[in-house]
XYZ file of C-alpha atoms in Angstrom:
479
model
C 89.852 141.491 257.432
C 88.071 141.857 260.780
C 84.330 142.197 261.136
C 84.769 145.706 262.583
C 86.783 146.836 259.546
C 84.155 145.441 257.184
C 81.417 147.299 259.067
C 83.348 150.579 258.891
C 83.921 150.194 255.144
C 80.272 149.257 254.581
C 79.112 152.386 256.422
C 81.606 154.538 254.497
C 80.383 153.157 251.170
C 76.775 153.776 252.175
C 77.490 157.340 253.315
C 79.349 158.172 250.113
C 76.618 156.641 247.941
C 73.946 158.609 249.787
C 75.870 161.816 249.229
C 76.265 161.127 245.501
C 72.556 160.399 245.122
C 71.603 163.512 247.084
C 74.007 165.607 245.007
C 72.356 164.374 241.828
C 69.043 165.507 243.297
C 70.447 169.057 243.555
C 70.858 169.171 239.756
C 68.108 169.886 237.260
C 69.148 171.221 233.844
C 71.983 169.170 232.298
C 72.167 167.064 235.461
C 73.739 163.996 233.832
C 76.508 165.995 232.151
C 77.242 167.853 235.382
C 77.372 164.640 237.431
C 79.664 162.858 234.977
C 81.922 165.915 234.865
C 82.338 165.578 238.638
C 83.232 161.899 238.285
C 85.711 162.720 235.530
C 87.303 165.282 237.810
C 87.667 162.634 240.527
C 88.962 159.869 238.256
C 91.339 161.809 235.978
C 94.990 160.807 235.961
C 97.127 163.566 237.410
C 96.330 167.234 237.954
C 93.596 168.888 235.916
C 95.130 171.191 233.297
C 91.994 172.130 231.381
C 88.367 170.992 231.722
C 88.049 169.866 228.108
C 90.548 167.057 228.740
C 88.134 165.603 231.283
C 85.825 164.651 228.398
C 88.446 162.083 227.304
C 88.150 160.038 230.495
C 86.100 156.841 230.519
C 83.829 158.194 233.253
C 82.675 161.053 231.004
C 80.504 159.323 228.423
C 79.406 162.500 226.651
C 81.085 164.865 224.246
C 83.142 167.870 225.164
C 80.284 170.142 224.145
C 78.101 168.855 226.979
C 80.913 169.674 229.407
C 80.840 173.369 228.623
C 77.062 173.236 228.264
C 76.787 172.044 231.865
C 79.090 174.803 233.129
C 77.481 177.589 231.101
C 73.820 176.566 231.168
C 73.468 173.941 233.908
C 71.185 174.430 236.887
C 72.406 173.686 240.414
C 70.328 174.231 243.548
C 73.034 175.798 245.704
C 70.902 176.188 248.837
C 69.931 172.522 248.752
C 73.586 171.584 248.298
C 74.560 173.723 251.280
C 71.988 171.917 253.420
C 73.456 168.627 252.232
C 77.007 169.609 253.187
C 76.111 170.649 256.744
C 74.164 167.406 257.276
C 77.302 165.259 256.836
C 79.353 164.128 259.857
C 81.639 167.019 260.823
C 84.952 166.962 262.725
C 84.868 168.323 266.255
C 87.279 169.516 268.920
C 86.174 167.564 271.956
C 82.546 167.809 270.860
C 82.819 171.468 269.778
C 82.511 172.673 266.190
C 85.338 174.935 264.989
C 84.865 176.851 261.737
C 87.446 178.697 259.691
C 86.777 181.488 257.196
C 89.215 182.704 254.560
C 89.311 184.228 251.074
C 91.077 182.653 248.114
C 91.252 184.363 244.691
C 90.648 182.924 241.260
C 93.095 185.066 239.301
C 91.861 186.246 235.886
C 94.394 188.869 234.841
C 93.914 188.362 231.086
C 90.092 188.135 231.075
C 89.131 191.664 230.074
C 85.675 190.483 228.960
C 84.844 188.814 232.305
C 82.674 190.986 234.584
C 82.754 191.380 238.397
C 86.524 191.139 238.754
C 88.327 192.723 241.694
C 91.931 193.515 242.458
C 93.179 190.589 244.569
C 96.190 190.807 246.839
C 98.503 187.869 246.169
C 101.165 187.073 248.753
C 104.701 186.197 247.709
C 107.617 184.609 249.506
C 108.699 188.057 250.690
C 106.965 191.367 251.324
C 108.408 192.805 248.111
C 106.978 189.900 246.069
C 103.310 190.682 246.839
C 101.209 191.646 243.819
C 97.776 193.043 243.007
C 96.169 190.931 240.250
C 92.586 191.067 238.898
C 90.451 188.042 239.693
C 87.373 186.623 241.380
C 87.791 186.375 245.173
C 85.788 183.668 246.960
C 85.044 183.481 250.660
C 85.129 179.908 252.022
C 83.812 178.560 255.315
C 85.004 175.124 256.436
C 84.842 172.949 259.539
C 88.365 172.373 260.855
C 89.808 169.162 262.267
C 91.763 168.866 265.547
C 94.647 167.064 263.819
C 97.325 168.714 261.716
C 96.109 167.793 258.242
C 94.955 169.247 254.934
C 91.469 167.750 255.335
C 88.739 170.271 256.088
C 84.998 170.029 255.537
C 84.166 172.908 253.176
C 80.606 174.060 253.871
C 80.100 177.215 251.841
C 81.641 179.449 249.177
C 80.487 182.952 248.251
C 81.985 185.221 245.549
C 82.832 188.800 246.471
C 81.579 191.264 243.879
C 82.586 194.846 243.091
C 79.537 196.277 244.876
C 79.785 194.068 247.973
C 80.917 195.077 251.434
C 83.336 192.351 252.524
C 82.311 192.572 256.201
C 78.593 192.394 255.383
C 79.089 189.467 253.001
C 81.201 187.569 255.550
C 78.713 188.229 258.350
C 75.820 187.044 256.192
C 77.731 183.963 255.109
C 78.656 183.007 258.685
C 75.080 183.617 259.817
C 73.643 181.342 257.126
C 76.167 178.581 257.856
C 75.487 178.776 261.591
C 71.723 178.679 261.118
C 72.032 175.690 258.782
C 74.189 173.848 261.323
C 71.566 174.458 264.002
C 68.743 173.362 261.702
C 70.663 170.179 260.794
C 71.075 169.254 264.464
C 74.833 169.760 264.521
C 74.379 172.184 267.446
C 71.742 171.896 270.165
C 70.850 174.125 273.120
C 73.238 173.391 275.951
C 76.229 172.707 273.699
C 79.278 174.937 273.729
C 79.262 177.844 271.324
C 80.692 177.217 267.892
C 84.168 178.717 267.479
C 84.996 180.724 264.337
C 88.643 181.570 263.669
C 89.937 184.107 261.135
C 93.092 185.970 260.201
C 94.016 189.642 260.570
C 92.296 190.605 257.326
C 88.908 190.505 259.072
C 87.468 193.010 261.531
C 86.755 190.386 264.169
C 85.227 192.884 266.599
C 82.760 194.210 264.030
C 81.797 190.666 263.051
C 81.336 189.771 266.725
C 78.867 192.633 267.036
C 76.963 191.630 263.902
C 76.716 187.977 265.050
C 76.092 188.653 268.729
C 72.683 186.923 268.654
C 74.139 183.573 267.497
C 75.800 180.840 269.635
C 79.251 181.559 268.228
C 82.586 182.724 269.612
C 84.825 184.617 267.202
C 88.618 184.521 267.377
C 90.817 186.627 265.119
C 94.377 187.801 264.894
C 95.115 191.476 265.509
C 97.805 193.597 263.932
C 100.689 194.401 266.247
C 100.032 198.158 265.933
C 96.504 198.039 267.382
C 95.525 199.792 270.595
C 92.707 198.640 272.879
C 91.220 199.918 276.079
C 91.119 198.379 279.522
C 87.695 197.972 281.159
C 86.278 201.035 282.843
C 86.722 201.201 286.618
C 83.706 200.638 288.866
C 81.367 203.572 289.003
C 81.713 205.724 292.117
C 79.749 208.644 293.372
C 80.901 212.013 292.078
C 79.768 214.991 294.167
C 80.000 217.306 291.168
C 78.222 214.866 288.908
C 79.347 214.170 285.392
C 79.262 211.262 283.036
C 81.193 208.146 284.177
C 84.091 207.098 281.923
C 83.446 204.424 279.296
C 87.079 203.442 278.874
C 90.122 203.086 281.068
C 93.813 203.294 280.186
C 95.119 202.506 276.730
C 96.556 199.056 276.047
C 98.935 199.357 273.081
C 100.154 196.098 271.598
C 103.353 197.733 270.337
C 104.277 199.352 273.685
C 104.891 196.865 276.493
C 104.890 199.636 279.128
C 101.142 200.097 278.620
C 100.345 196.427 279.233
C 98.693 195.591 282.520
C 99.151 192.402 284.503
C 97.586 189.441 282.682
C 94.703 187.606 284.254
C 95.793 184.194 282.872
C 99.269 182.840 282.035
C 99.839 179.378 280.575
C 103.002 177.586 279.406
C 102.925 174.456 277.221
C 105.484 172.339 275.370
C 104.704 171.795 271.689
C 106.529 169.425 269.293
C 106.758 171.984 266.447
C 107.162 175.326 268.187
C 108.943 174.491 271.429
C 107.676 176.191 274.566
C 104.479 178.188 273.979
C 103.576 180.904 276.462
C 100.123 182.490 276.378
C 99.081 185.555 278.351
C 95.469 186.702 278.474
C 93.748 189.923 279.525
C 90.022 189.950 280.171
C 87.402 192.482 278.985
C 89.596 194.475 276.616
C 87.739 196.406 273.954
C 88.438 198.894 271.155
C 87.549 202.561 271.367
C 85.260 202.809 268.370
C 84.859 205.878 266.187
C 81.927 206.557 263.874
C 83.850 206.050 260.666
C 84.963 203.218 258.411
C 82.904 200.110 259.280
C 80.806 202.029 261.851
C 79.854 204.939 259.595
C 76.296 203.628 259.179
C 75.751 202.804 262.855
C 72.868 204.752 264.373
C 72.923 205.585 268.038
C 75.661 205.263 270.614
C 78.611 203.132 269.625
C 78.785 199.842 271.548
C 81.515 198.554 273.829
C 82.613 195.170 272.499
C 84.557 193.390 275.243
C 86.587 190.246 274.784
C 89.727 188.388 275.795
C 93.100 189.486 274.432
C 95.699 186.706 274.120
C 99.415 187.116 273.453
C 100.990 183.914 272.131
C 104.790 183.608 272.065
C 106.582 180.440 270.946
C 110.281 179.665 270.961
C 110.686 179.104 267.234
C 108.850 178.398 264.021
C 109.502 175.279 261.901
C 113.010 175.552 260.471
C 114.341 177.371 263.581
C 112.972 180.702 262.374
C 112.320 183.558 264.736
C 108.734 183.764 265.949
C 107.269 187.208 266.698
C 104.388 187.265 269.196
C 100.869 186.735 267.875
C 97.970 188.759 269.285
C 94.539 187.111 269.305
C 91.180 188.514 270.343
C 88.255 186.343 271.432
C 84.693 187.589 271.740
C 84.227 185.538 274.934
C 85.052 186.937 278.367
C 85.996 185.307 281.649
C 88.325 182.747 280.040
C 90.203 180.313 282.297
C 93.594 178.706 281.448
C 91.933 175.783 279.633
C 89.901 178.188 277.476
C 92.978 180.221 276.577
C 94.920 177.141 275.463
C 91.934 175.903 273.495
C 91.561 179.211 271.654
C 95.142 179.552 270.454
C 95.416 175.857 269.546
C 92.274 176.183 267.415
C 93.663 179.287 265.752
C 96.718 177.302 264.623
C 94.363 174.897 262.854
C 93.104 177.819 260.750
C 96.109 177.338 258.463
C 94.717 173.919 257.462
C 92.174 175.768 255.340
C 95.018 177.275 253.319
C 96.341 173.746 252.742
C 92.871 172.810 251.466
C 93.170 175.460 248.775
C 96.316 173.734 247.506
C 94.591 170.538 246.233
C 91.745 172.739 245.020
C 94.088 174.609 242.692
C 96.863 172.099 242.002
C 95.082 168.729 241.750
C 91.419 169.522 241.095
C 92.194 172.519 238.871
C 89.819 174.999 240.493
C 91.400 178.049 238.831
C 92.330 176.346 235.527
C 89.197 176.928 233.388
C 89.100 180.114 231.349
C 85.444 180.806 231.910
C 83.991 184.167 230.991
C 80.819 184.415 233.046
C 80.870 184.516 236.865
C 77.856 182.164 236.970
C 79.871 179.464 235.184
C 82.738 180.052 237.610
C 80.349 179.554 240.531
C 79.151 176.234 239.106
C 82.726 175.021 238.637
C 83.582 176.114 242.189
C 80.730 174.077 243.640
C 81.735 171.142 241.459
C 85.230 171.249 242.984
C 83.750 171.467 246.495
C 81.560 168.421 245.826
C 84.548 166.508 244.461
C 86.635 167.369 247.524
C 83.776 166.293 249.806
C 83.588 162.915 248.051
C 87.331 162.483 248.528
C 86.928 163.226 252.227
C 84.171 160.636 252.550
C 86.235 158.118 250.556
C 89.387 158.563 252.675
C 88.648 155.535 254.934
C 88.150 153.352 251.823
C 91.178 154.341 249.741
C 94.451 152.455 249.646
C 97.806 154.173 249.329
C 98.791 154.029 245.659
C 102.027 155.918 246.064
C 104.625 156.307 243.370
C 108.072 154.737 243.856
C 109.748 158.045 244.702
C 107.121 159.152 247.215
C 107.288 158.595 250.949
C 105.223 155.870 252.584
C 102.297 157.103 254.620
C 102.764 156.334 258.280
C 100.336 154.037 260.044
C 97.505 155.980 261.608
C 98.024 159.026 259.364
C 95.262 159.861 256.881
C 96.063 159.878 253.184
C 96.281 163.220 251.456
C 93.480 164.282 249.056
C 95.764 163.708 246.079
C 96.485 160.100 247.067
C 92.828 159.376 247.793
C 91.977 160.705 244.335
C 94.360 158.206 242.709
C 92.286 155.310 243.927
C 88.816 156.794 243.435
C 88.480 155.192 240.002
C 88.634 151.777 241.685
C 85.941 152.777 244.198
C 83.506 154.297 241.698
C 82.087 150.968 240.339
C 80.899 150.129 243.876
C 79.155 153.487 244.391
C 75.797 154.840 243.284
C 75.903 156.420 239.792
C 72.455 157.905 239.078
C 73.482 159.572 235.794
C 71.607 158.174 232.796
C 73.150 156.751 229.647
C 73.728 159.461 227.020
C 71.514 159.560 223.967
C 73.113 159.422 220.523
C 73.330 162.761 218.797
C 75.280 164.823 216.335
C 77.018 168.156 216.941
C 75.560 171.322 215.442
C 76.972 172.969 212.337
C 78.602 175.780 214.263
C 79.627 179.064 212.680
C 79.949 178.931 208.885
C 83.551 178.948 207.646
C 84.836 182.413 206.840
C 82.160 184.285 208.786
C 83.124 186.881 211.365
C 81.810 187.447 214.849
C 79.345 190.323 214.605
C 78.794 190.544 218.365
C 82.117 191.224 220.097
C 82.200 190.692 223.834
C 81.885 193.662 226.150
C 84.953 194.673 228.121
C 84.578 195.369 231.819
C 86.568 197.504 234.224
C 88.222 196.011 237.293
C 87.672 197.223 240.835
C 85.051 198.443 243.269
C 81.991 200.209 241.963
C 80.657 201.413 245.329
C 82.645 203.744 247.583
C 81.948 203.834 251.297
C 81.459 207.366 252.725
C 84.367 208.510 254.871
C 82.547 211.183 256.895
C 79.110 211.593 258.440
C 78.373 214.461 256.049
C 79.021 212.240 253.024
C 76.814 209.534 254.536
C 73.940 211.948 255.121
C 74.265 213.373 251.610
C 74.160 209.870 250.123
C 70.920 209.111 252.002
C 69.151 212.177 250.593
């Protein structure tokens, strides 16, 4: 082994040990049980089927009662943990931070006694296979990597409640993450703005207006039935007076005859999609109406200009037809290099969906049948911490593949599942601040033959707050 390799491994061990020690400092009540539950999650053989089986691992030295005690009554300083996550080394795109935001549901269709459940839209393999299932939706923010991989640095997770406005919660979450990145020194004045990519489920233009005071550029996909407006022509003198126009001609994404000449056209060859052609139009904006997300806006509605990009590739993987993708960026005056950078970063947004796969399949994020949302939040942060430790341990792990699995190519990072197989061999060399458990005996429990005199309360599913649809309804609600 070369001296350079030994130095890299020594730094990786030190970084991982520092993170484990700092994570233990974020715990207060039932800290030892919570920490050992995280180690059991990392060292368990195979996918997690139920949390109680983690108490049988050698890394969990306590009883199964302490496991549920940590989830139900443990104390975790979430804000301190968020500061810890943003202080770690983050992947960058040529020195620029790229963040992805997406929602993933924790389905709880049979948990009638669990509060704060919403109807979650679950995609199927076809449009007819989509379903609406009750569950707890969580909004995740992660730093994306420039390579095509399932590794992302998850920085934050926020549950969406029945009384929450999804746009307001997302804007607040992105604002807090951005401010923490600036406070941690990940972004300094003079650096390029942080790029945030999102799918069509978000109102990217509304979020761009809410986050206009931050050094961020928002990129989101638009539906193909949207209509925007071209920039207003230069103001000229009108002898009869009158108000100058705010908008120019309509630019309908579904009608090519309304499209003007693009300001930027780029063509690139890609290994997965063939030839990729991108066309960009500068300073396109929506014609806002005071309804829906803008019902509470006081004063004149703003003009939110950005760059519209139409991406068309030859084929999708598997020689499938590829319809054009419309993207909107909150930045204006983009050159060809900026246009190619934007759509290439948007393609990396799908890596966050591949991060949810080990969350649910290997680490068992949605496996526990917890009743209280607070316990679900603690388990969610436990899974995030476990995934972060796997990411930090990736340079140290060896490929312990099974005979029927493919060999990992040289230079390609191991998947989270394969890194987790070897974490048990790395744990003895890492910091383990959890204390030795004290001997004790379990309580007597409920007497045999007694009945439960306090049945659990059943809760309805769905939104509890309705947004006003007209200005009259808004004014009446303010009275």
